[in-house]
């Protein structure tokens, strides 16, 4: 995440303080603070709706799209906290005149608040099926519109034509227009590069789809991902997938897609040669560094896909030694192992190491350090795989000398929680500890 993007968002939320401070000197300060919280929530939600449109240049300001998804989630969480406090802290003031719609606006504000809270909660409860979550997530824009209506017509100590009113209104309109674009206009004029499916292969649980451009095509870097959709067969909704090929002169593309849900199952069954596809992007900053420092690549399961592109891009490129750990659970079906071995023979500086958990083998920080000759301080490590494995490797390697900035990964998840399970487990452990402590102290008290 780039600091400039966070600074801009923080500044957007703090600018209204300039106008609210004089109001606090002549009005109830607590009520003014409540109104500021509601206004800041509208600013954050307007920004969040805009971010969801993925406008050009978004990654330049905020960083790679995978981190922007994380930012999108936390902006929503902070906005909901601000709205909740706005509702709890009394925002009413004496001496205000409301328009004819002020009463209705107050009721609509309550509907907006509880609707947004319910949908925000549904967004961070990850066991809700993806298709239900995505359908409900689209309703957030409607409740945001109701929140904007509440702001426009509710009683407040400034008018909509004042600088403060115009400022908050601008973010309300930004969010509304962004929602209308995503819901109505974008489906009518989809953005992207047209492609045709030239090959479909089924490799175990993977579906490999190769695409040929019908125009100039997409220009990408090894390790990036793109949004892919197909015409017909219930596959018109775009989904992000890693590009598993190095850049080619003719701009052909390859996606290696794991069967993980309803959409990918339909894709596996419905995509055929000749089908029309639309690809938008590319996105992501998961790319190899220049220089001769040693590199370690760790691909677990379908996480091998960016390293296929990495390996292909090594041809004709001068780099330091590269060790690729391909972590699998299967004994026989290991897609792309043969292809990677062939590339390793061609380029010379790539070593492919299969780590098969079915054989009782695990990849550990100690194994990586030993394979690097005892030191990891100069290496770059690239990881794509399960979060728990990533955290274990990163913490172990950083403790043993790897710089945290040299551990590269992507937050390639469309939805994540906010640590509710971890918090619940911690509270449970604290409760058990307190009970055991009291039991242990009882005999001593009796003595």
Short mmCIF file of C-alpha atoms in Angstrom, two decimals:
data_model
loop_
_atom_site.label_atom_id
_atom_site.label_comp_id
_atom_site.label_asym_id
_atom_site.label_seq_id
_atom_site.Cartn_x
_atom_site.Cartn_y
_atom_site.Cartn_z
CA UNK A 1 0.00 0.00 0.00
CA UNK A 2 1.42 3.36 -1.00
CA UNK A 3 1.56 5.99 1.70
CA UNK A 4 0.43 8.75 -0.67
CA UNK A 5 -2.97 7.07 -1.10
CA UNK A 6 -3.47 6.75 2.66
CA UNK A 7 -2.45 10.38 3.17
CA UNK A 8 -4.95 11.56 0.55
CA UNK A 9 -7.79 9.59 2.20
CA UNK A 10 -6.87 10.87 5.66
CA UNK A 11 -6.73 14.42 4.33
CA UNK A 12 -10.14 14.05 2.68
CA UNK A 13 -11.61 13.07 6.07
CA UNK A 14 -9.82 15.83 8.00
CA UNK A 15 -10.65 18.74 5.67
CA UNK A 16 -14.21 19.12 7.11
CA UNK A 17 -12.67 19.76 10.55
CA UNK A 18 -11.75 23.25 9.25
CA UNK A 19 -15.45 24.11 8.98
CA UNK A 20 -16.72 22.08 11.94
CA UNK A 21 -14.37 23.71 14.47
CA UNK A 22 -16.08 27.17 14.33
CA UNK A 23 -19.46 25.44 14.67
CA UNK A 24 -18.28 23.71 17.85
CA UNK A 25 -17.58 27.11 19.39
CA UNK A 26 -21.21 28.23 19.06
CA UNK A 27 -23.08 24.91 19.18
CA UNK A 28 -23.11 21.80 21.34
CA UNK A 29 -19.58 20.40 20.73
CA UNK A 30 -20.71 16.80 21.21
CA UNK A 31 -23.49 17.18 18.65
CA UNK A 32 -21.06 18.84 16.22
CA UNK A 33 -18.64 15.94 16.69
CA UNK A 34 -21.45 13.49 15.93
CA UNK A 35 -22.24 15.37 12.72
CA UNK A 36 -18.56 15.30 11.78
CA UNK A 37 -18.49 11.53 12.25
CA UNK A 38 -21.48 11.12 9.94
CA UNK A 39 -19.89 13.40 7.34
CA UNK A 40 -16.54 11.59 7.52
CA UNK A 41 -18.36 8.27 7.02
CA UNK A 42 -19.99 9.63 3.85
CA UNK A 43 -16.58 10.80 2.58
CA UNK A 44 -15.06 7.36 3.18
CA UNK A 45 -17.97 5.55 1.54
CA UNK A 46 -17.89 7.88 -1.46
CA UNK A 47 -14.18 7.15 -1.89
CA UNK A 48 -14.82 3.44 -1.47
CA UNK A 49 -17.50 3.41 -4.17
CA UNK A 50 -15.09 5.22 -6.49
CA UNK A 51 -12.25 2.78 -5.77
CA UNK A 52 -14.55 -0.10 -6.70
CA UNK A 53 -14.76 1.19 -10.28
CA UNK A 54 -11.00 0.50 -10.74
CA UNK A 55 -10.29 3.74 -12.63
CA UNK A 56 -7.04 4.07 -14.63
CA UNK A 57 -4.12 5.13 -12.45
CA UNK A 58 -5.59 3.61 -9.28
CA UNK A 59 -2.51 1.45 -8.65
CA UNK A 60 -0.24 4.45 -9.20
CA UNK A 61 -1.81 6.20 -6.21
CA UNK A 62 -2.69 3.32 -3.87
CA UNK A 63 -0.39 0.47 -4.86
CA UNK A 64 -1.20 -2.94 -6.32
CA UNK A 65 -4.85 -3.94 -6.67
CA UNK A 66 -4.57 -6.81 -4.19
CA UNK A 67 -3.65 -4.31 -1.46
CA UNK A 68 -6.42 -2.00 -2.66
CA UNK A 69 -8.93 -4.78 -1.91
CA UNK A 70 -7.63 -4.82 1.67
CA UNK A 71 -7.89 -1.02 1.81
CA UNK A 72 -11.45 -1.22 0.44
CA UNK A 73 -12.42 -3.57 3.26
CA UNK A 74 -10.92 -1.45 6.03
CA UNK A 75 -12.33 1.80 4.68
CA UNK A 76 -15.73 0.15 4.90
CA UNK A 77 -15.06 -1.01 8.47
CA UNK A 78 -13.92 2.46 9.60
CA UNK A 79 -16.92 4.07 7.90
CA UNK A 80 -19.29 1.70 9.71
CA UNK A 81 -17.66 2.46 13.06
CA UNK A 82 -18.03 6.20 12.38
CA UNK A 83 -21.69 5.73 11.41
CA UNK A 84 -22.36 3.68 14.53
CA UNK A 85 -20.84 6.37 16.75
CA UNK A 86 -22.76 9.05 14.83
CA UNK A 87 -25.98 7.21 15.72
CA UNK A 88 -25.00 6.69 19.37
CA UNK A 89 -23.82 10.25 20.02
CA UNK A 90 -26.76 12.66 19.89
CA UNK A 91 -26.42 14.98 16.86
CA UNK A 92 -29.53 17.08 17.53
CA UNK A 93 -29.15 20.82 18.13
CA UNK A 94 -31.53 23.53 19.25
CA UNK A 95 -32.54 26.35 16.95
CA UNK A 96 -32.30 24.45 13.66
CA UNK A 97 -34.93 24.69 10.98
CA UNK A 98 -35.57 21.71 8.83
CA UNK A 99 -37.07 21.58 5.39
CA UNK A 100 -40.25 19.70 4.48
CA UNK A 101 -38.28 16.46 4.03
CA UNK A 102 -36.26 16.62 7.27
CA UNK A 103 -38.53 14.16 9.11
CA UNK A 104 -38.44 11.67 6.28
CA UNK A 105 -34.66 12.18 5.97
CA UNK A 106 -34.20 11.24 9.63
CA UNK A 107 -36.14 7.99 9.18
CA UNK A 108 -34.30 7.17 5.97
CA UNK A 109 -31.02 7.76 7.80
CA UNK A 110 -31.94 4.99 10.25
CA UNK A 111 -32.79 2.63 7.39
CA UNK A 112 -29.48 3.47 5.72
CA UNK A 113 -27.50 2.91 8.90
CA UNK A 114 -28.92 -0.51 9.75
CA UNK A 115 -28.89 -1.64 6.13
CA UNK A 116 -25.21 -0.74 5.78
CA UNK A 117 -24.33 -2.36 9.11
CA UNK A 118 -26.02 -5.63 8.11
CA UNK A 119 -24.36 -5.70 4.68
CA UNK A 120 -20.97 -4.75 6.12
CA UNK A 121 -21.25 -7.57 8.64
CA UNK A 122 -22.16 -9.98 5.82
CA UNK A 123 -19.04 -8.85 3.95
CA UNK A 124 -16.65 -9.90 6.72
CA UNK A 125 -18.39 -13.19 7.57
CA UNK A 126 -16.43 -15.29 5.11
CA UNK A 127 -18.48 -18.50 5.40
CA UNK A 128 -21.37 -16.86 3.51
CA UNK A 129 -21.27 -18.28 -0.06
CA UNK A 130 -19.52 -16.01 -2.56
CA UNK A 131 -22.50 -15.63 -4.90
CA UNK A 132 -24.77 -14.57 -2.02
CA UNK A 133 -22.13 -12.18 -0.69
CA UNK A 134 -21.58 -10.58 -4.09
CA UNK A 135 -25.34 -10.14 -4.62
CA UNK A 136 -25.76 -8.52 -1.20
CA UNK A 137 -22.64 -6.40 -1.63
CA UNK A 138 -24.23 -4.67 -4.61
CA UNK A 139 -27.00 -3.38 -2.34
CA UNK A 140 -24.51 -1.27 -0.38
CA UNK A 141 -24.76 1.42 -3.05
CA UNK A 142 -28.51 1.68 -2.53
CA UNK A 143 -28.15 2.22 1.21
CA UNK A 144 -25.34 4.71 0.54
CA UNK A 145 -27.78 6.63 -1.66
CA UNK A 146 -30.25 6.65 1.25
CA UNK A 147 -27.47 7.94 3.51
CA UNK A 148 -26.75 10.73 1.03
CA UNK A 149 -30.49 11.60 0.97
CA UNK A 150 -30.35 11.78 4.76
CA UNK A 151 -27.45 14.25 4.56
CA UNK A 152 -29.03 16.43 1.88
CA UNK A 153 -32.33 16.98 3.71
CA UNK A 154 -31.68 16.47 7.45
CA UNK A 155 -31.57 19.41 9.87
CA UNK A 156 -27.97 20.62 10.23
CA UNK A 157 -26.16 23.84 11.29
CA UNK A 158 -25.02 24.59 7.73
CA UNK A 159 -26.65 24.56 4.33
CA UNK A 160 -25.84 22.39 1.36
CA UNK A 161 -24.64 25.50 -0.49
CA UNK A 162 -22.04 26.36 2.19
CA UNK A 163 -18.43 25.21 1.56
CA UNK A 164 -18.85 22.38 4.04
CA UNK A 165 -22.13 21.30 2.48
CA UNK A 166 -20.66 21.41 -1.01
CA UNK A 167 -17.63 19.40 0.10
CA UNK A 168 -19.63 16.55 1.63
CA UNK A 169 -22.13 16.66 -1.24
CA UNK A 170 -19.29 16.20 -3.74
CA UNK A 171 -18.30 12.89 -2.12
CA UNK A 172 -21.93 11.81 -1.94
CA UNK A 173 -22.34 12.45 -5.66
CA UNK A 174 -19.01 10.72 -6.39
CA UNK A 175 -20.25 7.60 -4.61
CA UNK A 176 -23.66 7.69 -6.30
CA UNK A 177 -22.21 8.13 -9.79
CA UNK A 178 -19.66 5.37 -9.12
CA UNK A 179 -22.44 3.01 -8.05
CA UNK A 180 -24.55 3.85 -11.11
CA UNK A 181 -21.51 3.27 -13.33
CA UNK A 182 -20.82 -0.17 -11.84
CA UNK A 183 -24.47 -1.24 -11.75
CA UNK A 184 -25.92 0.21 -14.96
CA UNK A 185 -23.39 1.70 -17.34
CA UNK A 186 -20.40 -0.63 -17.10
CA UNK A 187 -22.42 -3.77 -18.04
CA UNK A 188 -23.57 -1.94 -21.18
CA UNK A 189 -20.06 -0.88 -22.17
CA UNK A 190 -17.61 -3.43 -20.70
CA UNK A 191 -13.96 -2.42 -20.72
CA UNK A 192 -11.18 -4.77 -21.79
CA UNK A 193 -9.41 -6.45 -24.65
CA UNK A 194 -11.33 -8.91 -26.84
CA UNK A 195 -9.84 -12.41 -27.13
CA UNK A 196 -10.82 -15.79 -28.53
CA UNK A 197 -10.21 -19.11 -26.80
CA UNK A 198 -7.60 -21.02 -28.80
CA UNK A 199 -7.03 -23.96 -26.46
CA UNK A 200 -8.64 -25.59 -23.41
CA UNK A 201 -6.86 -28.27 -21.37
CA UNK A 202 -7.83 -30.04 -18.16
CA UNK A 203 -4.81 -30.76 -15.96
CA UNK A 204 -6.08 -32.51 -12.86
CA UNK A 205 -8.01 -29.87 -10.93
CA UNK A 206 -6.79 -27.08 -13.21
CA UNK A 207 -8.38 -25.72 -16.37
CA UNK A 208 -5.80 -24.19 -18.68
CA UNK A 209 -7.26 -21.64 -21.09
CA UNK A 210 -5.16 -20.08 -23.85
CA UNK A 211 -6.40 -16.92 -25.56
CA UNK A 212 -5.56 -15.25 -28.86
CA UNK A 213 -6.12 -11.48 -29.19
CA UNK A 214 -8.73 -10.19 -31.62
CA UNK A 215 -7.09 -6.75 -31.57
CA UNK A 216 -3.90 -5.34 -30.14
CA UNK A 217 -4.24 -7.47 -27.01
CA UNK A 218 -3.09 -7.03 -23.44
CA UNK A 219 0.48 -6.13 -22.49
CA UNK A 220 1.51 -7.57 -19.14
CA UNK A 221 4.48 -8.49 -16.95
CA UNK A 222 5.20 -11.94 -15.56
CA UNK A 223 3.38 -12.38 -12.24
CA UNK A 224 0.49 -10.01 -12.91
CA UNK A 225 -3.20 -10.91 -12.97
CA UNK A 226 -6.17 -9.78 -15.04
CA UNK A 227 -9.96 -9.89 -14.94
CA UNK A 228 -11.43 -12.50 -17.26
CA UNK A 229 -14.98 -13.01 -18.53
CA UNK A 230 -16.58 -14.98 -21.36
CA UNK A 231 -19.55 -14.41 -23.60
CA UNK A 232 -22.48 -16.67 -22.68
CA UNK A 233 -22.62 -19.88 -20.64
CA UNK A 234 -23.23 -17.92 -17.43
CA UNK A 235 -19.62 -16.69 -17.45
CA UNK A 236 -20.15 -13.01 -18.30
CA UNK A 237 -19.21 -11.89 -14.79
CA UNK A 238 -15.53 -10.98 -14.65
CA UNK A 239 -13.21 -12.67 -12.16
CA UNK A 240 -9.50 -12.09 -11.40
CA UNK A 241 -7.00 -14.81 -12.34
CA UNK A 242 -3.22 -14.88 -12.47
CA UNK A 243 -1.64 -14.92 -15.92
CA UNK A 244 0.43 -18.11 -16.05
CA UNK A 245 2.49 -17.16 -19.09
CA UNK A 246 5.36 -14.81 -19.77
CA UNK A 247 4.67 -11.85 -22.09
CA UNK A 248 4.61 -12.91 -25.75
CA UNK A 249 5.14 -10.78 -28.84
CA UNK A 250 1.76 -11.77 -30.25
CA UNK A 251 0.19 -11.05 -26.81
CA UNK A 252 -1.39 -14.46 -26.46
CA UNK A 253 -2.41 -15.21 -22.88
CA UNK A 254 -2.76 -18.26 -20.68
CA UNK A 255 -4.77 -18.71 -17.50
CA UNK A 256 -4.44 -21.78 -15.27
CA UNK A 257 -7.61 -21.83 -13.17
CA UNK A 258 -8.29 -24.02 -10.14
CA UNK A 259 -11.80 -25.44 -9.68
CA UNK A 260 -12.64 -23.70 -6.38
CA UNK A 261 -16.24 -22.48 -6.66
CA UNK A 262 -19.41 -22.16 -8.72
CA UNK A 263 -17.90 -19.86 -11.33
CA UNK A 264 -14.76 -21.91 -11.87
CA UNK A 265 -16.82 -25.12 -12.08
CA UNK A 266 -19.00 -23.56 -14.77
CA UNK A 267 -15.87 -22.35 -16.52
CA UNK A 268 -14.40 -25.85 -16.50
CA UNK A 269 -17.56 -27.32 -18.00
CA UNK A 270 -18.59 -24.52 -20.36
CA UNK A 271 -15.54 -22.91 -21.96
CA UNK A 272 -14.77 -24.22 -25.44
CA UNK A 273 -12.36 -23.38 -28.22
CA UNK A 274 -13.63 -20.39 -30.20
CA UNK A 275 -15.47 -18.80 -27.28
CA UNK A 276 -15.22 -15.03 -27.02
CA UNK A 277 -13.46 -13.62 -23.96
CA UNK A 278 -12.82 -10.18 -22.51
CA UNK A 279 -9.65 -9.47 -20.51
CA UNK A 280 -9.10 -6.27 -18.51
CA UNK A 281 -5.94 -5.25 -16.74
CA UNK A 282 -3.23 -6.10 -16.07
CA UNK A 283 -2.98 -5.53 -12.32
CA UNK A 284 -0.52 -6.27 -9.55
CA UNK A 285 3.12 -5.53 -8.74
CA UNK A 286 4.21 -9.13 -8.11
CA UNK A 287 7.26 -9.08 -10.39
CA UNK A 288 10.89 -10.17 -10.26
CA UNK A 289 13.57 -7.67 -9.20
CA UNK A 290 16.53 -6.81 -11.38
CA UNK A 291 20.02 -7.78 -10.27
CA UNK A 292 21.93 -10.94 -9.39
CA UNK A 293 20.67 -11.55 -5.84
CA UNK A 294 19.49 -15.12 -5.18
CA UNK A 295 15.75 -15.68 -5.47
CA UNK A 296 13.45 -18.18 -3.80
CA UNK A 297 10.04 -18.89 -5.29
CA UNK A 298 7.44 -20.80 -3.27
CA UNK A 299 4.31 -21.92 -5.10
CA UNK A 300 1.78 -24.05 -3.20
CA UNK A 301 -0.89 -25.82 -5.26
CA UNK A 302 -2.47 -23.43 -7.75
CA UNK A 303 -0.04 -20.85 -6.39
CA UNK A 304 2.43 -22.20 -8.93
CA UNK A 305 0.74 -20.16 -11.70
CA UNK A 306 2.72 -16.88 -11.38
CA UNK A 307 5.95 -18.86 -11.24
CA UNK A 308 5.17 -20.48 -14.58
CA UNK A 309 5.29 -16.98 -16.01
CA UNK A 310 8.40 -16.18 -13.96
CA UNK A 311 10.18 -19.30 -15.22
CA UNK A 312 9.31 -18.65 -18.86
CA UNK A 313 10.55 -15.06 -18.55
CA UNK A 314 13.98 -16.29 -17.40
CA UNK A 315 14.81 -17.31 -20.97
CA UNK A 316 17.43 -14.90 -22.25
CA UNK A 317 17.47 -12.99 -18.96
CA UNK A 318 20.48 -12.58 -16.65
CA UNK A 319 19.54 -13.19 -13.00
CA UNK A 320 21.01 -14.72 -9.89
CA UNK A 321 20.33 -18.33 -8.89
CA UNK A 322 16.66 -19.22 -8.46
CA UNK A 323 15.20 -22.02 -6.35
CA UNK A 324 11.55 -22.87 -7.03
CA UNK A 325 9.77 -24.90 -4.35
CA UNK A 326 6.64 -26.46 -5.83
CA UNK A 327 4.54 -27.54 -2.81
CA UNK A 328 1.88 -30.15 -3.58
CA UNK A 329 -0.36 -32.66 -1.80
CA UNK A 330 -0.76 -35.18 -4.62
CA UNK A 331 1.49 -38.16 -5.29
CA UNK A 332 1.08 -38.45 -9.03
CA UNK A 333 -0.82 -35.51 -10.50
CA UNK A 334 1.51 -32.49 -10.35
CA UNK A 335 0.60 -30.08 -13.19
CA UNK A 336 3.46 -28.28 -14.92
CA UNK A 337 6.25 -30.16 -13.11
CA UNK A 338 7.61 -31.50 -16.42
CA UNK A 339 7.32 -28.07 -18.10
CA UNK A 340 9.21 -26.43 -15.27
CA UNK A 341 11.95 -29.07 -15.38
CA UNK A 342 12.41 -28.46 -19.11
CA UNK A 343 12.70 -24.71 -18.54
CA UNK A 344 15.23 -25.36 -15.75
CA UNK A 345 17.38 -27.38 -18.19
CA UNK A 346 17.25 -24.55 -20.74
CA UNK A 347 18.01 -21.57 -18.52
CA UNK A 348 20.53 -23.20 -16.20
CA UNK A 349 20.05 -20.93 -13.16
CA UNK A 350 16.66 -22.35 -12.14
CA UNK A 351 16.35 -25.30 -9.76
CA UNK A 352 12.90 -26.90 -9.35
CA UNK A 353 12.29 -28.70 -6.03
CA UNK A 354 9.06 -30.67 -5.53
CA UNK A 355 7.88 -30.64 -1.91
CA UNK A 356 5.22 -33.34 -1.61
CA UNK A 357 3.31 -33.33 1.68
CA UNK A 358 1.80 -36.73 0.80
CA UNK A 359 5.29 -38.09 1.35
CA UNK A 360 5.62 -36.40 4.73
CA UNK A 361 7.79 -33.55 3.43
CA UNK A 362 7.24 -30.00 4.62
CA UNK A 363 8.88 -26.75 3.53
CA UNK A 364 10.38 -24.95 6.52
CA UNK A 365 12.48 -21.79 6.95
CA UNK A 366 15.36 -24.01 8.04
CA UNK A 367 15.16 -26.00 4.80
CA UNK A 368 15.25 -22.84 2.69
CA UNK A 369 18.21 -21.37 4.61
CA UNK A 370 20.15 -24.63 4.36
CA UNK A 371 19.53 -24.81 0.59
CA UNK A 372 20.81 -21.24 0.25
CA UNK A 373 24.06 -22.14 1.97
CA UNK A 374 23.21 -20.93 5.46
CA UNK A 375 22.26 -17.28 4.79
CA UNK A 376 19.03 -15.71 3.57
CA UNK A 377 19.90 -12.03 4.08
CA UNK A 378 20.64 -11.28 0.41
CA UNK A 379 17.75 -13.28 -1.07
CA UNK A 380 14.37 -12.23 -2.44
CA UNK A 381 11.53 -14.62 -1.60
CA UNK A 382 8.32 -14.72 -3.64
CA UNK A 383 5.35 -16.61 -2.21
CA UNK A 384 1.97 -17.61 -3.61
CA UNK A 385 -0.15 -20.03 -1.59
CA UNK A 386 -2.14 -20.47 1.64
CA UNK A 387 -2.08 -17.60 4.13
CA UNK A 388 -1.10 -19.78 7.11
CA UNK A 389 1.90 -21.17 5.23
CA UNK A 390 2.92 -17.68 4.14
CA UNK A 391 2.82 -16.31 7.67
CA UNK A 392 4.80 -19.25 9.07
CA UNK A 393 7.54 -18.94 6.43
CA UNK A 394 7.76 -15.16 6.66
CA UNK A 395 7.99 -15.00 10.45
CA UNK A 396 10.60 -17.79 10.53
CA UNK A 397 12.74 -16.34 7.76
CA UNK A 398 12.61 -12.75 9.05
CA UNK A 399 13.79 -13.98 12.44
CA UNK A 400 16.72 -15.65 10.70
CA UNK A 401 17.85 -12.62 8.73
CA UNK A 402 15.55 -12.09 5.74
CA UNK A 403 14.50 -8.47 5.33
CA UNK A 404 10.72 -8.19 5.51
CA UNK A 405 10.74 -5.95 2.41
CA UNK A 406 12.26 -8.87 0.46
CA UNK A 407 9.37 -11.24 1.21
CA UNK A 408 7.00 -10.62 -1.71
CA UNK A 409 3.39 -11.84 -1.87
CA UNK A 410 -0.07 -10.81 -3.00
CA UNK A 411 -3.28 -10.54 -0.96
CA UNK A 412 -5.09 -12.35 -3.76
CA UNK A 413 -8.41 -12.74 -1.96
CA UNK A 414 -11.65 -11.07 -3.00
CA UNK A 415 -12.99 -11.14 0.55
CA UNK A 416 -11.40 -11.52 3.96
CA UNK A 417 -12.59 -11.24 7.53
CA UNK A 418 -11.45 -8.74 10.14
CA UNK A 419 -10.09 -11.22 12.65
CA UNK A 420 -13.36 -12.04 14.42
CA UNK A 421 -12.42 -15.72 14.74
CA UNK A 422 -9.00 -14.81 16.13
CA UNK A 423 -10.58 -12.35 18.57
CA UNK A 424 -13.14 -14.95 19.69
CA UNK A 425 -10.38 -17.54 20.20
CA UNK A 426 -8.34 -15.05 22.21
CA UNK A 427 -11.32 -14.13 24.40
CA UNK A 428 -12.08 -17.83 24.93
CA UNK A 429 -8.47 -18.52 25.94
CA UNK A 430 -8.52 -15.54 28.33
CA UNK A 431 -11.77 -16.81 29.84
CA UNK A 432 -10.42 -20.34 30.32
CA UNK A 433 -7.25 -18.90 31.83
CA UNK A 434 -9.26 -16.76 34.29
CA UNK A 435 -11.40 -19.72 35.36
CA UNK A 436 -8.36 -21.96 35.90
CA UNK A 437 -6.61 -19.20 37.82
CA UNK A 438 -9.58 -18.79 40.18
CA UNK A 439 -9.72 -22.54 40.72
CA UNK A 440 -6.04 -22.61 41.52
CA UNK A 441 -6.43 -19.78 44.04
CA UNK A 442 -9.39 -21.30 45.92
CA UNK A 443 -7.39 -23.89 47.94
CA UNK A 444 -4.88 -21.19 48.94
CA UNK A 445 -7.70 -18.94 50.17
CA UNK A 446 -9.15 -21.81 52.20
CA UNK A 447 -5.81 -22.40 53.92
#
